[in-house]
XYZ file of C-alpha atoms in Angstrom:
744
model
C 55.083 -16.435 24.164
C 58.333 -15.829 22.571
C 59.702 -17.651 20.276
C 62.032 -18.550 17.307
C 60.871 -17.478 14.023
C 60.201 -20.065 12.034
C 58.352 -18.293 9.057
C 57.050 -20.390 7.244
C 54.073 -22.330 9.301
C 54.511 -25.569 8.324
C 57.682 -26.096 9.412
C 57.281 -24.709 12.912
C 58.019 -27.010 15.865
C 61.317 -28.258 13.629
C 64.296 -27.395 15.274
C 67.932 -26.453 13.542
C 70.353 -25.266 15.834
C 70.519 -23.789 19.338
C 71.171 -20.103 17.828
C 70.800 -17.238 19.650
C 68.350 -15.813 16.432
C 65.492 -13.647 15.518
C 63.299 -13.898 18.234
C 59.267 -12.940 16.853
C 56.247 -12.362 19.556
C 52.958 -12.606 19.014
C 51.119 -9.424 19.610
C 47.252 -9.921 19.497
C 45.988 -9.661 22.586
C 44.413 -7.191 25.336
C 44.556 -4.510 23.065
C 41.962 -1.471 23.078
C 39.357 -0.200 20.748
C 37.535 2.957 19.816
C 35.298 3.203 16.540
C 34.410 7.025 15.598
C 33.034 9.430 14.143
C 35.562 11.611 16.394
C 34.587 15.465 16.366
C 38.217 15.724 17.269
C 41.012 13.273 16.984
C 42.328 11.124 20.121
C 45.620 12.711 18.500
C 44.934 15.646 19.811
C 47.400 17.502 22.178
C 44.261 18.646 24.285
C 41.647 16.011 23.564
C 41.274 13.709 26.747
C 40.669 9.390 25.979
C 37.420 9.784 27.523
C 34.789 7.567 26.966
C 34.367 3.718 26.529
C 37.678 1.725 25.165
C 36.643 -2.093 24.050
C 38.877 -4.858 24.746
C 39.374 -6.521 22.042
C 41.822 -9.165 20.201
C 43.577 -9.349 16.910
C 42.580 -10.102 14.845
C 39.462 -7.712 14.776
C 37.695 -5.828 12.257
C 34.519 -3.470 13.368
C 32.407 -4.069 10.416
C 31.922 -7.736 10.936
C 27.807 -7.317 11.523
C 26.825 -3.844 9.696
C 28.445 -4.659 6.165
C 26.871 -8.500 5.907
C 23.199 -7.074 7.836
C 22.985 -3.223 6.651
C 19.535 -1.929 5.601
C 19.870 -0.588 2.104
C 16.260 0.071 0.966
C 15.024 2.764 -0.552
C 15.201 5.853 1.970
C 18.540 4.462 3.364
C 19.865 4.926 0.169
C 23.470 7.623 -0.060
C 23.427 7.697 3.893
C 26.325 6.485 6.014
C 24.622 5.112 8.524
C 24.059 1.848 6.554
C 27.634 0.109 7.803
C 30.671 2.827 9.961
C 33.994 3.606 7.470
C 36.278 5.920 8.863
C 38.746 6.482 11.721
C 39.217 3.993 14.446
C 41.849 3.620 17.211
C 44.141 0.699 18.526
C 45.925 0.931 21.666
C 47.910 -1.618 23.486
C 50.610 -1.101 26.227
C 53.589 -3.354 26.469
C 57.400 -3.420 28.395
C 59.954 -3.660 26.130
C 62.515 -5.741 27.977
C 65.659 -4.431 28.905
C 67.838 -6.847 27.380
C 66.677 -6.040 23.986
C 69.404 -2.998 24.608
C 72.060 -3.646 20.835
C 69.039 -5.292 19.299
C 66.840 -3.891 16.450
C 63.298 -4.106 17.273
C 60.369 -4.207 14.598
C 56.940 -4.397 14.931
C 55.019 -6.189 11.733
C 50.974 -5.985 10.125
C 49.598 -8.430 8.093
C 46.986 -6.580 7.303
C 45.367 -3.613 8.266
C 42.258 -2.507 5.969
C 42.775 0.493 5.145
C 45.244 3.777 5.846
C 47.508 3.228 8.564
C 49.097 5.108 11.116
C 51.271 4.041 14.162
C 51.812 6.406 17.097
C 54.057 5.449 19.875
C 53.785 7.494 23.264
C 56.923 6.683 25.732
C 57.282 9.978 26.951
C 53.970 11.256 30.264
C 53.606 14.555 29.901
C 54.061 16.800 32.902
C 50.910 16.664 35.645
C 50.802 20.755 34.422
C 51.765 22.313 31.865
C 52.263 26.066 29.731
C 52.184 26.389 26.167
C 51.213 29.760 24.852
C 50.781 31.105 28.300
C 48.031 28.981 28.970
C 48.293 26.552 31.543
C 47.117 22.682 30.970
C 45.940 19.929 32.931
C 47.891 16.556 32.155
C 45.764 14.500 34.763
C 43.909 12.809 31.786
C 45.912 12.973 28.803
C 47.823 10.353 27.672
C 51.144 11.228 26.754
C 52.625 12.632 23.955
C 53.007 10.689 21.245
C 55.686 10.227 18.294
C 54.344 9.342 14.723
C 56.305 6.485 13.825
C 54.645 5.470 10.480
C 52.489 5.334 8.005
C 50.986 2.621 5.565
C 48.793 2.299 2.386
C 46.809 -0.678 1.198
C 44.828 -3.000 3.019
C 45.494 -6.330 2.042
C 49.696 -6.204 1.920
C 52.036 -6.708 5.662
C 54.140 -3.462 6.378
C 56.554 -3.120 8.906
C 58.014 -0.633 11.686
C 60.592 0.049 13.134
C 60.961 1.302 16.430
C 64.569 0.697 17.255
C 65.518 4.317 19.540
C 62.052 4.983 20.254
C 60.912 2.334 22.940
C 62.149 2.943 26.214
C 63.266 -0.118 27.705
C 61.983 -1.898 30.914
C 59.222 1.027 31.000
C 55.401 0.696 30.123
C 55.136 2.232 26.666
C 52.118 2.479 24.346
C 51.410 2.344 21.043
C 48.225 4.352 19.161
C 47.226 2.676 15.633
C 44.759 4.788 14.017
C 42.973 3.115 10.875
C 40.673 4.430 8.108
C 38.691 2.202 5.762
C 37.415 4.850 3.529
C 37.954 4.733 -0.079
C 40.271 7.161 -1.570
C 41.259 7.241 -5.294
C 44.903 7.525 -3.924
C 44.631 3.464 -3.245
C 43.425 0.716 -4.961
C 40.486 -0.378 -4.631
C 39.991 2.741 -4.433
C 36.029 2.147 -3.911
C 34.302 -0.285 -1.937
C 32.506 -1.401 -5.046
C 33.007 -5.046 -5.411
C 33.876 -6.240 -1.842
C 34.102 -4.965 1.456
C 36.644 -3.265 2.729
C 36.374 -4.155 6.429
C 37.997 -1.874 8.906
C 40.435 -2.510 11.293
C 43.397 -5.132 12.375
C 42.296 -7.965 11.212
C 45.141 -10.052 10.530
C 48.104 -10.720 13.076
C 51.010 -8.429 14.814
C 54.071 -9.493 15.917
C 57.393 -8.044 17.159
C 60.259 -9.230 15.741
C 63.354 -8.442 17.740
C 67.031 -8.779 16.274
C 70.685 -8.634 16.762
C 71.948 -5.427 14.963
C 73.512 -7.481 12.051
C 70.700 -9.634 10.301
C 68.517 -10.367 7.199
C 66.517 -7.245 6.320
C 62.930 -7.170 8.138
C 62.038 -4.533 6.196
C 61.743 -5.486 2.983
C 58.804 -4.214 2.463
C 57.910 -6.738 4.807
C 59.689 -9.692 3.194
C 61.775 -13.087 4.659
C 64.678 -10.739 3.419
C 65.852 -13.873 1.142
C 64.203 -14.482 -2.396
C 64.970 -18.340 -3.753
C 64.737 -18.935 -7.493
C 65.276 -22.449 -9.399
C 66.581 -22.888 -13.237
C 66.901 -25.931 -15.323
C 64.282 -28.104 -13.139
C 63.816 -31.570 -13.873
C 63.653 -34.873 -12.349
C 68.001 -34.930 -12.894
C 68.606 -31.705 -11.181
C 67.982 -28.238 -10.297
C 69.924 -25.330 -9.881
C 68.600 -22.785 -7.446
C 69.915 -19.306 -5.895
C 69.490 -17.836 -2.852
C 69.524 -14.273 -2.788
C 69.944 -12.858 0.570
C 69.578 -8.930 1.907
C 71.231 -8.138 5.310
C 71.471 -5.001 7.048
C 74.237 -4.159 9.876
C 73.268 -1.374 12.536
C 76.551 -2.198 14.360
C 78.342 0.955 13.460
C 81.386 -1.221 12.386
C 82.514 -3.649 9.331
C 81.802 -6.796 10.347
C 83.030 -10.614 9.209
C 80.332 -12.894 9.099
C 79.254 -16.097 7.835
C 76.279 -16.695 5.628
C 75.220 -20.364 6.137
C 72.475 -21.652 3.323
C 70.987 -25.133 4.027
C 68.019 -26.723 1.671
C 67.178 -30.060 3.865
C 64.418 -32.727 3.201
C 61.700 -33.355 4.849
C 63.366 -36.439 7.122
C 65.836 -33.559 8.619
C 68.607 -34.686 6.095
C 70.394 -32.663 4.449
C 70.380 -32.137 1.046
C 72.754 -29.556 -0.333
C 74.631 -26.210 1.811
C 76.644 -23.655 0.947
C 78.747 -21.196 3.117
C 79.851 -17.227 1.953
C 82.598 -15.334 4.225
C 81.816 -11.809 3.312
C 83.092 -9.091 5.051
C 79.451 -6.547 6.141
C 80.357 -3.082 6.413
C 78.344 -0.751 8.318
C 76.363 1.455 5.517
C 73.989 0.034 3.320
C 72.054 -3.036 2.671
C 73.699 -6.033 1.274
C 72.735 -8.424 -1.284
C 74.458 -11.884 -0.953
C 73.629 -14.424 -4.261
C 74.470 -17.985 -3.296
C 74.331 -20.776 -6.042
C 73.922 -24.467 -5.288
C 73.299 -27.436 -7.234
C 70.354 -30.247 -6.292
C 70.951 -34.042 -7.557
C 67.945 -36.041 -8.089
C 64.859 -33.557 -6.878
C 62.225 -34.306 -5.256
C 59.843 -32.448 -7.400
C 56.689 -30.514 -6.465
C 54.163 -32.400 -8.208
C 50.617 -30.023 -7.323
C 47.712 -32.451 -5.520
C 49.921 -35.393 -6.545
C 53.168 -35.053 -4.264
C 53.350 -31.565 -3.133
C 57.047 -32.449 -1.477
C 58.718 -29.380 -0.092
C 61.798 -28.453 1.391
C 62.961 -26.168 3.647
C 65.768 -23.542 2.828
C 67.318 -22.943 6.725
C 69.221 -19.397 5.909
C 71.706 -18.400 8.887
C 73.918 -15.119 9.491
C 76.418 -16.548 12.002
C 79.409 -14.630 13.415
C 82.590 -17.342 15.146
C 80.492 -20.355 15.885
C 76.975 -18.354 17.151
C 74.457 -18.208 14.587
C 72.759 -14.281 14.988
C 69.298 -14.553 12.540
C 68.134 -16.949 10.666
C 64.789 -17.449 8.190
C 63.569 -20.522 7.514
C 61.293 -20.718 4.302
C 59.861 -23.392 1.498
C 61.082 -24.820 -1.444
C 59.310 -26.894 -4.194
C 61.691 -27.901 -6.932
C 58.504 -27.213 -9.673
C 58.509 -26.145 -13.264
C 55.388 -23.956 -14.749
C 54.559 -23.636 -18.299
C 51.625 -22.070 -19.767
C 51.289 -23.532 -23.810
C 49.515 -22.244 -26.432
C 46.318 -23.747 -27.471
C 47.470 -27.115 -25.375
C 47.035 -26.026 -21.293
C 49.207 -25.717 -18.514
C 52.591 -27.959 -18.131
C 53.539 -28.687 -14.062
C 57.788 -30.348 -14.624
C 56.253 -30.862 -18.817
C 53.284 -32.515 -17.585
C 49.656 -31.695 -18.818
C 48.889 -30.555 -15.784
C 44.813 -29.137 -15.515
C 44.008 -25.747 -14.162
C 40.984 -26.866 -12.412
C 40.181 -23.118 -10.624
C 38.246 -21.361 -8.608
C 38.032 -17.578 -7.042
C 37.825 -17.301 -3.511
C 37.376 -14.109 -1.641
C 38.425 -14.169 2.146
C 35.438 -12.738 4.250
C 32.600 -14.809 6.147
C 29.008 -14.354 7.911
C 29.666 -12.941 10.751
C 33.276 -12.425 10.985
C 33.829 -10.689 7.801
C 37.883 -10.535 7.183
C 39.268 -11.499 10.925
C 39.565 -15.073 10.147
C 41.472 -17.633 12.043
C 43.805 -20.526 10.679
C 40.788 -22.419 11.027
C 38.838 -20.944 8.553
C 41.389 -20.503 6.260
C 41.805 -24.793 6.728
C 38.241 -25.229 6.300
C 37.585 -23.051 3.086
C 40.892 -24.901 1.802
C 39.236 -28.337 2.847
C 36.060 -27.701 0.843
C 38.204 -26.361 -2.464
C 39.804 -29.476 -1.786
C 36.727 -31.641 -1.390
C 35.504 -29.639 -5.116
C 38.867 -31.757 -6.570
C 40.101 -28.110 -7.753
C 43.763 -27.761 -8.627
C 44.122 -24.026 -8.324
C 42.944 -20.776 -6.591
C 42.321 -17.368 -8.366
C 42.825 -14.944 -4.847
C 40.774 -12.389 -5.728
C 41.360 -9.838 -6.186
C 43.773 -8.568 -3.269
C 46.709 -10.138 -1.691
C 45.221 -13.159 0.865
C 46.597 -14.483 4.056
C 49.796 -15.572 4.448
C 48.867 -18.712 5.995
C 46.832 -19.383 3.204
C 49.533 -19.471 0.639
C 51.708 -21.496 3.070
C 48.870 -24.061 3.051
C 48.680 -24.057 -0.771
C 52.095 -24.437 -0.779
C 51.945 -27.749 1.454
C 48.825 -29.430 -0.498
C 49.913 -28.582 -3.679
C 47.071 -26.223 -5.162
C 48.280 -23.708 -7.584
C 48.113 -19.961 -6.898
C 47.106 -16.681 -9.238
C 48.213 -14.246 -6.684
C 47.084 -10.456 -7.335
C 46.723 -6.681 -6.372
C 43.321 -4.681 -5.771
C 43.244 -3.087 -9.009
C 40.317 -3.853 -9.839
C 36.799 -1.720 -11.388
C 37.389 1.628 -11.541
C 40.474 3.874 -12.602
C 41.101 7.200 -11.067
C 43.952 8.813 -12.235
C 45.735 9.378 -8.688
C 46.471 5.268 -7.482
C 49.919 4.351 -9.704
C 52.044 5.278 -7.068
C 50.430 3.242 -4.888
C 49.453 0.254 -7.051
C 53.550 0.433 -7.694
C 53.829 -0.575 -4.029
C 51.038 -2.965 -3.823
C 52.573 -4.748 -6.599
C 56.091 -4.571 -5.010
C 54.720 -5.347 -1.403
C 52.576 -8.835 -3.148
C 56.079 -10.018 -5.284
C 58.189 -9.479 -2.134
C 56.120 -10.835 0.509
C 55.320 -13.664 -1.453
C 58.509 -14.754 -3.093
C 59.163 -18.062 -1.883
C 55.610 -19.710 -1.990
C 56.353 -22.700 -4.842
C 52.580 -22.873 -5.736
C 51.929 -19.282 -7.532
C 52.775 -19.283 -10.967
C 50.919 -16.118 -11.844
C 51.012 -12.563 -10.761
C 47.508 -10.360 -11.159
C 47.933 -6.995 -11.807
C 44.525 -5.778 -12.315
C 41.664 -6.843 -12.817
C 38.449 -4.879 -14.879
C 40.609 -1.383 -15.427
C 39.700 0.585 -18.833
C 38.850 4.248 -19.230
C 41.013 6.924 -19.167
C 42.636 4.359 -21.770
C 46.031 6.313 -22.219
C 46.227 6.431 -18.457
C 45.241 3.187 -17.749
C 47.435 1.242 -20.646
C 51.004 3.767 -19.174
C 50.090 2.121 -15.874
C 49.708 -1.537 -16.824
C 52.777 -1.164 -18.583
C 54.329 0.035 -15.868
C 52.619 -2.888 -13.994
C 54.159 -5.359 -16.123
C 57.399 -3.952 -16.430
C 57.708 -4.163 -12.443
C 56.392 -7.640 -11.745
C 59.182 -8.804 -14.740
C 62.022 -6.676 -12.721
C 60.854 -8.385 -9.435
C 59.853 -11.790 -10.879
C 61.005 -12.226 -13.951
C 60.299 -16.276 -13.884
C 56.613 -16.143 -13.127
C 54.109 -14.977 -15.622
C 52.093 -12.127 -14.996
C 48.300 -11.521 -16.259
C 46.288 -8.698 -16.580
C 42.003 -9.520 -16.449
C 39.409 -7.920 -19.355
C 35.857 -7.984 -18.048
C 35.225 -7.566 -21.819
C 34.651 -10.902 -24.511
C 37.398 -8.746 -27.127
C 40.390 -10.404 -26.567
C 42.182 -7.312 -27.894
C 41.482 -4.259 -25.715
C 44.827 -2.582 -25.313
C 45.093 -1.819 -21.648
C 44.896 -6.416 -21.890
C 47.676 -6.888 -23.947
C 50.740 -5.755 -21.686
C 51.031 -9.054 -19.584
C 51.864 -12.136 -20.654
C 48.312 -13.702 -20.282
C 44.943 -12.303 -20.559
C 42.398 -13.261 -18.319
C 38.369 -12.954 -19.603
C 35.745 -12.765 -17.334
C 32.192 -13.415 -19.147
C 29.087 -14.367 -17.888
C 27.139 -15.786 -20.717
C 23.282 -15.596 -19.771
C 23.871 -13.726 -16.584
C 24.817 -10.056 -17.523
C 24.547 -9.950 -21.114
C 23.957 -12.673 -23.951
C 22.382 -15.930 -24.369
C 23.120 -19.387 -22.569
C 23.077 -21.072 -25.320
C 22.057 -20.282 -29.003
C 21.756 -21.845 -31.914
C 21.834 -19.221 -34.484
C 25.841 -18.999 -33.554
C 26.079 -15.139 -33.675
C 28.810 -14.764 -31.152
C 25.977 -14.235 -28.632
C 26.702 -17.740 -26.279
C 29.608 -18.781 -24.515
C 29.931 -21.884 -27.632
C 29.667 -20.065 -30.556
C 31.979 -16.831 -28.369
C 34.840 -19.890 -28.028
C 34.329 -20.801 -31.003
C 35.689 -17.042 -32.843
C 38.566 -16.687 -30.251
C 39.757 -20.026 -30.819
C 40.515 -19.752 -34.604
C 40.893 -15.536 -34.175
C 43.385 -15.637 -31.485
C 44.985 -18.872 -31.570
C 48.418 -17.303 -30.629
C 47.120 -15.688 -27.567
C 47.880 -17.005 -23.719
C 44.194 -17.045 -22.775
C 42.330 -18.196 -19.182
C 38.683 -17.637 -18.578
C 39.415 -15.793 -15.551
C 35.670 -15.379 -13.876
C 32.106 -16.569 -15.082
C 29.278 -17.757 -12.760
C 25.801 -16.871 -11.580
C 23.389 -16.144 -8.610
C 22.749 -18.997 -6.487
C 19.700 -18.193 -3.972
C 19.167 -21.984 -2.005
C 15.513 -20.656 -1.121
C 15.206 -19.796 -5.134
C 14.039 -22.809 -6.816
C 12.661 -23.757 -10.053
C 11.320 -27.297 -11.784
C 12.071 -26.015 -15.652
C 14.574 -22.935 -16.258
C 14.617 -21.099 -19.673
C 17.455 -19.297 -21.756
C 17.601 -15.600 -19.569
C 19.906 -13.138 -20.842
C 20.865 -10.484 -18.536
C 19.315 -13.002 -15.586
C 20.906 -10.722 -12.981
C 18.294 -7.942 -13.733
C 16.299 -8.883 -11.930
C 17.599 -10.027 -8.149
C 13.988 -11.147 -6.475
C 14.490 -14.512 -8.100
C 17.869 -16.440 -8.462
C 16.529 -19.763 -8.720
C 19.644 -22.480 -7.724
C 18.510 -24.614 -11.005
C 19.261 -21.561 -13.203
C 23.485 -21.356 -11.725
C 23.403 -24.637 -12.258
C 22.568 -25.135 -15.719
C 24.359 -21.958 -16.264
C 27.395 -24.027 -15.307
C 26.777 -27.107 -17.097
C 27.009 -25.241 -20.254
C 29.937 -23.362 -19.459
C 32.493 -25.978 -18.253
C 30.970 -27.946 -20.894
C 31.957 -25.282 -23.265
C 35.475 -24.973 -21.296
C 36.389 -27.991 -21.523
C 35.823 -28.755 -25.126
C 37.934 -25.426 -26.102
C 41.876 -25.772 -25.500
C 42.212 -22.114 -26.434
C 41.710 -21.577 -22.928
C 44.228 -23.015 -20.713
C 42.734 -22.794 -17.653
C 39.556 -21.690 -15.809
C 38.134 -19.777 -12.679
C 34.450 -20.460 -11.379
C 33.697 -16.936 -9.908
C 33.379 -17.837 -6.971
C 33.936 -21.234 -4.533
C 31.717 -18.833 -2.035
C 28.915 -16.749 -1.264
C 30.364 -13.316 -0.507
C 29.331 -9.421 0.971
C 28.825 -7.200 -1.694
C 27.784 -3.547 0.496
C 27.113 -0.848 -1.638
C 26.200 -2.287 -4.877
C 23.390 -4.930 -3.361
C 20.054 -4.174 -4.464
C 18.172 -4.343 -1.240
C 17.870 -5.637 2.581
C 20.541 -8.468 1.739
C 23.748 -7.449 0.611
C 24.806 -10.497 -0.352
C 26.778 -12.161 -3.829
C 25.486 -15.396 -4.380
C 27.421 -16.820 -6.919
C 29.645 -19.180 -4.484
C 29.198 -22.733 -5.323
C 28.981 -22.865 -1.836
C 26.787 -20.525 1.109
C 28.577 -17.161 2.931
C 28.063 -19.565 6.682
C 29.688 -22.750 4.124
C 26.981 -24.791 5.796
C 25.678 -25.487 2.643
C 26.624 -27.480 -0.738
C 24.805 -25.870 -3.994
C 24.100 -28.091 -6.826
C 27.294 -26.589 -8.756
C 29.435 -27.576 -6.369
C 29.023 -31.199 -7.110
C 28.675 -30.438 -10.845
C 32.512 -29.423 -10.505
C 33.009 -32.333 -8.386
C 31.529 -35.164 -10.385
C 34.386 -33.753 -13.408
C 37.287 -32.696 -11.301
C 37.189 -34.778 -8.779
C 38.939 -38.298 -8.720
C 36.680 -39.150 -5.910
C 33.641 -41.227 -6.229
C 31.156 -38.954 -6.453
C 27.048 -39.844 -7.791
C 24.282 -37.237 -6.690
C 20.651 -36.026 -7.817
C 20.362 -32.767 -8.617
C 17.516 -30.169 -7.890
C 17.101 -31.719 -4.012
C 15.760 -28.533 -3.034
C 13.064 -27.838 -5.306
C 10.780 -30.251 -2.893
C 7.595 -29.013 -3.784
C 7.240 -30.073 -7.369
C 3.680 -29.604 -10.388
C 5.066 -31.459 -13.239
C 3.871 -34.819 -13.694
C 6.529 -35.311 -15.714
C 10.483 -34.221 -15.494
C 13.615 -34.296 -16.043
C 15.890 -35.751 -13.448
C 19.749 -35.016 -13.991
C 22.082 -37.264 -11.930
C 26.229 -36.744 -11.765
C 28.498 -39.303 -11.650
C 31.946 -39.642 -12.306
C 31.985 -43.691 -12.364
C 29.634 -44.222 -14.817
C 26.247 -45.278 -15.678
C 24.260 -44.359 -13.355
C 20.552 -46.569 -12.454
C 18.101 -44.463 -11.812
C 14.654 -46.061 -9.376
C 11.665 -43.950 -8.871
C 9.129 -45.642 -6.182
C 10.559 -49.009 -6.320
C 10.891 -48.741 -10.288
C 13.627 -48.566 -12.724
C 13.861 -45.799 -14.708
C 15.323 -46.981 -18.646
C 17.180 -44.562 -20.903
C 19.440 -41.903 -20.095
C 20.895 -39.191 -22.714
C 24.206 -37.593 -22.269
C 24.647 -34.587 -20.922
C 27.413 -31.625 -20.969
C 30.596 -34.179 -20.239
C 30.774 -37.665 -19.520
C 29.605 -37.084 -15.841
C 26.083 -35.972 -17.263
C 23.466 -38.379 -17.355
C 19.677 -36.899 -18.128
C 16.577 -39.115 -17.482
C 14.036 -37.136 -19.699
C 10.014 -38.337 -19.255
C 10.194 -39.502 -15.705
C 6.523 -39.518 -14.259
C 6.487 -38.699 -10.729
C 2.941 -39.803 -8.653
C 0.366 -37.577 -6.460
C 2.039 -37.312 -3.725
C 5.894 -38.428 -2.015
C 7.835 -39.837 -4.224
C 11.609 -41.268 -3.220
C 14.335 -40.831 -6.228
C 17.346 -43.335 -5.569
C 20.387 -43.516 -7.600
C 23.051 -46.189 -8.244
C 26.004 -46.732 -9.775
C 28.416 -50.035 -9.213
C 32.197 -48.982 -8.931
C 34.597 -51.373 -10.595
C 35.814 -53.247 -7.032
C 32.057 -53.872 -6.407
C 30.796 -51.625 -4.015
C 27.329 -50.195 -5.090
C 27.520 -46.151 -4.878
C 23.713 -45.054 -4.037
C 22.269 -41.565 -3.713
C 18.016 -40.731 -2.692
C 15.993 -37.742 -2.658
C 12.461 -37.298 -2.249
C 10.000 -34.993 -4.126
C 6.454 -33.950 -3.692
C 4.079 -33.875 -6.794
C 1.147 -31.956 -6.847
C -0.458 -29.948 -9.942
C -0.956 -27.252 -6.828
C 2.921 -26.929 -7.031
C 2.857 -25.688 -10.636
C 4.358 -22.554 -11.353
C 2.954 -20.205 -13.736
C 6.255 -18.827 -14.587
C 9.905 -20.142 -13.789
C 11.647 -17.233 -14.975
C 13.363 -14.024 -14.063
C 9.709 -11.937 -13.238
C 8.797 -14.517 -11.108
C 9.248 -12.546 -7.609
C 8.669 -14.780 -4.292
C 11.360 -13.139 -1.845
C 13.731 -9.972 -1.386
C 17.317 -11.170 -2.235
C 20.270 -9.343 -4.125
C 22.937 -10.018 -6.588
C 24.971 -9.063 -8.708
């Protein structure tokens, strides 16, 4: 199906003019796929395409199963048969229309993991030919492939131009070589923290334009860059920078028309600029528009979006058009105070998100993205850290329209090789240009937990910050440290420093009353005193929670991760209760991000047969919401929440037990086996209620919590427990091993 382009999905279906603008052809069906290893590359001139090719539709990954279910028990460690990394090939035939003569033709890949080479076969080989005095039978070969282009990096979009290479009206074949092996030159430089799912795992499209058009191949961006200044309820100044290409071979008079359109289709502002486009070079035209009484983008409360319609006209004909979103807003991080949206304090209730899913890897549908966003919104989160790489264009667009504030970053993470300098800068430039117009993005993430060698890494992180500021001076930059020191030299080359810390998990204590800086509360108190002038965000904190692992009580275990055989949900729940209780009391943290919204795969650092990171608040398949999810929902959401914890710890061996209830509608009543339990103490926050020394009866027990809202409606939550002294656990802690699981 061919349709006029509206880059932002939010605007598909809305009409503007009857222009002869560019067309976009979805290019995702009927690809042939073949995975290696190959003894000789299919690109080799003398190799036939023998063997069976699989018919696939995009998005597609060849690691959807093997990276999530590989056997890494002792004896298989170090063997690459655990999951396949290496070369694979995609091929597709198509017939370009004869009517495209005089047009420019591009192919745009939104995401291919990790290194890509594109070849085009439009020159069938003769039946027989002689090379170096040898006669070759070409009857089984597939033609002579011409190199089109190469891209390195698995998460950003890229464009190749096919103009002049295609045989119009005849069958052409594209061959895409993909390799997902870790490379020291391409970030991320290893598979350590998350899977590098190989494949063309995001959509592909053909773009056909006039020979004069808004730039398509400016790092695969829209070619339109919208900035805003002096934003208030009274007015806003909007600048629109447009990059224009002219390949007609002649000087051409054009008009550039930019129109800002309300949701109802009415015109808010417009400007026309007459311009004579020379036949050489890329031209940049900037237009200034003033908006009176703008409807501001107010996050979740009111994510109002205008449309910016940018058109090139020759005479009365529109020859190109790009539509972009415009959310008029102002972001500000005020040291020691918090995040301000349009001069109003706005909490950054943040979660991190990986893009992979059980059984799908990274080859996700829009419905998958929608489900993730619905879960995040249900929790009450106001912000998402899209870790640790550029994510789907659809996802950013939905954040714009939902009102979620976004931290966007590149995959410069965890390890340094000293060979990734150019690629890190390339991917940062791609991230910024491709996502420049998303109003939801407030900050660009340059790196996460990269250190030694210090001199090289300091220099590179300084380059990245300078690059981000030259590309986009109006947004913040952030670097992230995995240490609890604020003044590490690698991490002070950005506007904001993110701190990843997991007290009571990787190191330190969950709660330490000695105030020796070993627990999160003492640490927060110290940095609040010593680094009061710094902009600091608590960028990661979390703990593994395996729903099948349950404990009635948990201790104050340090380094809990060191025994992956027992990750009780109760410990993770306590971890989140303590950490959020500290964060909410310490304004030194301008925002915070839970690691992670969803469980995700960890292909190499996994410790036994189930390669998974269980720090998610929601299970990998999105079907189970853990107690930690409801902890944050009770604290963050405006929707009513009443929730009894430990609902999966059914068989209990303690007659006397505490019962924890989360309620954001006031003090709840607890009823156990028909008897009202009086007295509760407040926990870490105002939604945290703990009923101590509740007596269970032998056998089945029914626990019910109730709270009456202001409108008189009664909220109820009910769970069932079974009590028998025989169920009592001898040890409730990290030395208990009852199932084989994995975590980091």
